[in-house]
Amino acid sequence: MQRLRVRYAKRGRLRFTSHRDISRAVERAVRRADIPVAYSAGFSPHPKISYAGAAPTGVASEAEYLEIGVTTPCDPQQVRTDLDGSLPPGLDVLDVVEAGPGALADRLEVSEWEVRLRDADRDLAVTAVEKFLAAGTVEVERLMKKGPRRFDAREAVLRLTVPEGAEGTEGTAAQVAGQSCVILRMVVRHMTPAVRPDDVLTGLRLVADFAPPVPPEVTRLAQGPLDDSTGALADPLDLDRETTRGGEAGPAGEHDVG
Amino acid sequence: MTSTGHVMGPASVGRMPVESIFPRLEALLPKVQKPIQYVGGELNSTVKDWDTTDVRWALMYPDAYEVGLPNQGVAILYEILNELPATLAERTYAVWPDLEALMRAEGVPQFTVDAHRPVRAFDVLGLSFSTELGYTNMLTALDLAGIPLLAADRGEDDPIVLAGGHAAFNPEPVAEFLDAAVLGDGEQIAIAISEVIREWKSEGKPGGRDELLMRLAESGGVYIPKFYDVDYHPDGRIKRVAPNRADVPWRVHKHTVMDLDEWPYPKKPLVPLAETVHERFSVEIFRGCTRGCRFCQAGMITRPVRERSITTIGAMVENGIKESGFNEVGLLSLSSADHSEIGEVAKGLADQYEGTNTSLSLPSTRVDAFNIDLANEFSRNGRRSGLTFAPEGGSERLRKVINKMVTEEDLIRTVTAAYSQGWRQVKLYFMCGLPTETDEDVLGIADLAKKVIKAGREASGSRDIRCTVSIGGFVPKPHTPFQWAGQADHETVDRRLKALRESFRSDREYSRAIGFRYHDGKPSIVEGMLSRGDRRIGAVIRNVWEDGARFDGWSEHFSYERWMAAAAKAGVDVDWYTVREREENEVLPWDHLDAGLDREWLWQDWQEAVNGGEVEDCRWTPCYDCGVCPTMGTEIQIGPTGKKLLPLTVV
């Protein structure tokens, strides 16, 4: 059975989709696009589509991943076009490759996030980030399904910056362009429990009393393995492109924001 | 382009740019539950240019998005209106209390989910009331929109607030909040109303809002409550309902689409991102029902029967699946197994979708063996869910009273067939609180359920079978033979349900095989007051809403005590509206609204009910006694056409 790996974005107002919303939308899109998806056997057959660590509800993303099993071999580029055309605008297919060996989830080691803080004070943000990075550990608490849980939000953060004068990535989380905002960029390692951007923000509040006035607008920019030589994120699908014929290599980390 | 033209109306609505409120809403969404329900962007949703249209509808289903989105009525009108070149329609739903509070705090108005435009900017706010329990949600929406609650307080800049749906067949309890109401099928009248508005606007809105309402009233097809006065007897009964100005007709008639093949909607089904109560593509296979169940308002007010042909059904299913990507098709109607070619439809669709993981469902409520054949056909391609049958009444005598002609032998024969063909679960639906009902009638439900299990165990040779009994409270409805009946008080209903539960529990042989689902009788009393209420109930609705009532159809939000307090404050005797039996000559609040049914026939049928007489189904035995066909100039429209569904072209 051929497996296809799909990178997709959730943008704008569709960032409010939950993981379950997305899986329903994808199942329907696959049917509309006539992609010969494989079904599980048994009493209640389910399409073979699996998802790798979805961004939380309300968080936009340029780098979500899923895998589709198909019954007859498909051209990845055709699937990219057909699937994108069948999904509602805002759930946009960016890249499709035929899966090579190895689990995709293993390659998604880190995420790069962008956090827009509207009407926040940049100097305070810079100070808070410095304090956060200087700390050995920053214990935060988050309400999980089984109740509140305390964990360290510092160790997972590999990089945290406040880029100067940045406009941020357009067309992703924020609907309103040109508003004054502070932008945080962070590279966070995937751990258990997962450290999310809001945990880092909680950390900034704890170490420096830094609290943005309005809810943050968060976008995942990339996921992938960490390139130890450059410290940058690599495209997790590159490995598949190297081992399979056909698939066109796209530049890693490209943010195709239509 | 708004043609305000040469004569300027009193206010130049439509001149101001209408901007999306989304940026302001967006800031609130991270703080609410299930924000996706408020963002729109569904597949097949439509956003038209505001400035190039001149008649604009905001369509509201006054319940949560998850309930409102799958509603067929709103979906059909949304599509039909948007197909008109200069007309625009957007959708709006009830917002949950968490978002309502934030919207109030931030001054964000009620919005449409399509382009997030403020509802007050539209020409019409059209509400579809499937149930009276949406009334309080209408008030929330009006208030959030900045539209005065009372029609009398609205000005030239406010939309026409118009109600449709089954509850609109008695809109009197909400008359003071409505500018207009429409009875019956909406397809053609929605277009006609759009044309009246377009003409009035193009003439420069002569006579303002009042003249527009007058133009709608004159046709006899739109009810304008404020053009009618209600007089009362000293004892509280209605003396007279009469037009209060010239050229307003004494009676307003319902609308009937005769050829469903000409209206094959939805063509582009809305596919939500959020989870909703029905995740499927639904096709109405016919409208109307002639079984004559006396409790059933839907069956009475949607007469005559009009079938969609097998060919159109097939084409709609094929198109709907392609457009939506849904993996389930529902064939809707009030009694789907009664379609004259349902066997061919079932077989044809099952053949066409074999091996595609597409399941077909049929709300099957008929109790006969034919239904099992259909169910087998339908489950060929998908899941085998439970089978549902609705004997409605627990005893033979009571089933005669309600004209639900099912014998115990019928039921046992049917469930035996089901269990012997591998079905493991059967659901039985009954009502409690029916006219003339006794404790014994309700306890008869337990006997019936036990016989069902006994027959099932014998037929299947297994003890691993189940039967679920669901019970709904009966509420007498307008335009039915039971419109004169006294509603059972909730103490009686609760006592009978409790006795029934004990009867299930105490029987060790069967108690584990029978599931029992029911609600207490109190919500039915509120529904009963609203169903058969008159204009004096408006004060109760307003009081209860001001006291915080929202989402009354949801048990976790509904408060009986709050409703009773609101009634007391308004000086309304709830018993008078609910448990009181009416006399033949009492003027009923909806008598001036014409569902086509002959009042004398309804009364005779009510008398027959009490005496246990039966009525034939006019689908099979011609009969014009109910009055619908002669008064509305309609005929039943049924097959068979003799056509068959052809295999789909393989892609």
CSV table of C-alpha atoms in Angstrom, one decimal, chain B residues 21 46 49 89 93 113 147 185 245 289 335 340 347 358 370 385 410-411 439 502 513 551 556 599 605 631 634 647:
chain,number,residue,atom,x,y,z
B,21,ILE,CA,-17.3,42.5,12.6
B,46,THR,CA,-21.8,31.7,-0.2
B,49,ASP,CA,-21.1,41.3,-2.7
B,89,ALA,CA,-28.7,35.5,2.1
B,93,TYR,CA,-27.3,31.1,14.8
B,113,VAL,CA,-21.4,33.5,10.0
B,147,ILE,CA,-33.2,45.5,17.0
B,185,ASP,CA,-43.3,25.7,2.3
B,245,ARG,CA,-57.6,48.0,8.5
B,289,CYS,CA,-48.1,12.6,5.3
B,335,SER,CA,-42.8,8.3,6.9
B,340,SER,CA,-44.5,4.6,-3.7
B,347,LYS,CA,-32.2,-1.2,-4.0
B,358,THR,CA,-21.4,5.1,1.9
B,370,PHE,CA,-41.5,-4.5,4.6
B,385,SER,CA,-27.5,0.5,13.4
B,410,ASP,CA,-47.9,-6.5,13.6
B,411,LEU,CA,-45.2,-5.4,16.0
B,439,ASP,CA,-52.2,4.1,33.9
B,502,GLU,CA,-40.8,0.1,38.3
B,513,ALA,CA,-32.5,-6.6,28.1
B,551,PHE,CA,-31.6,27.5,24.9
B,556,GLU,CA,-29.2,21.6,31.0
B,599,ARG,CA,-62.2,22.8,11.2
B,605,ASP,CA,-61.9,13.5,14.0
B,631,THR,CA,-59.4,24.5,-0.2
B,634,THR,CA,-53.9,20.8,-4.5
B,647,PRO,CA,-25.6,2.3,-12.2
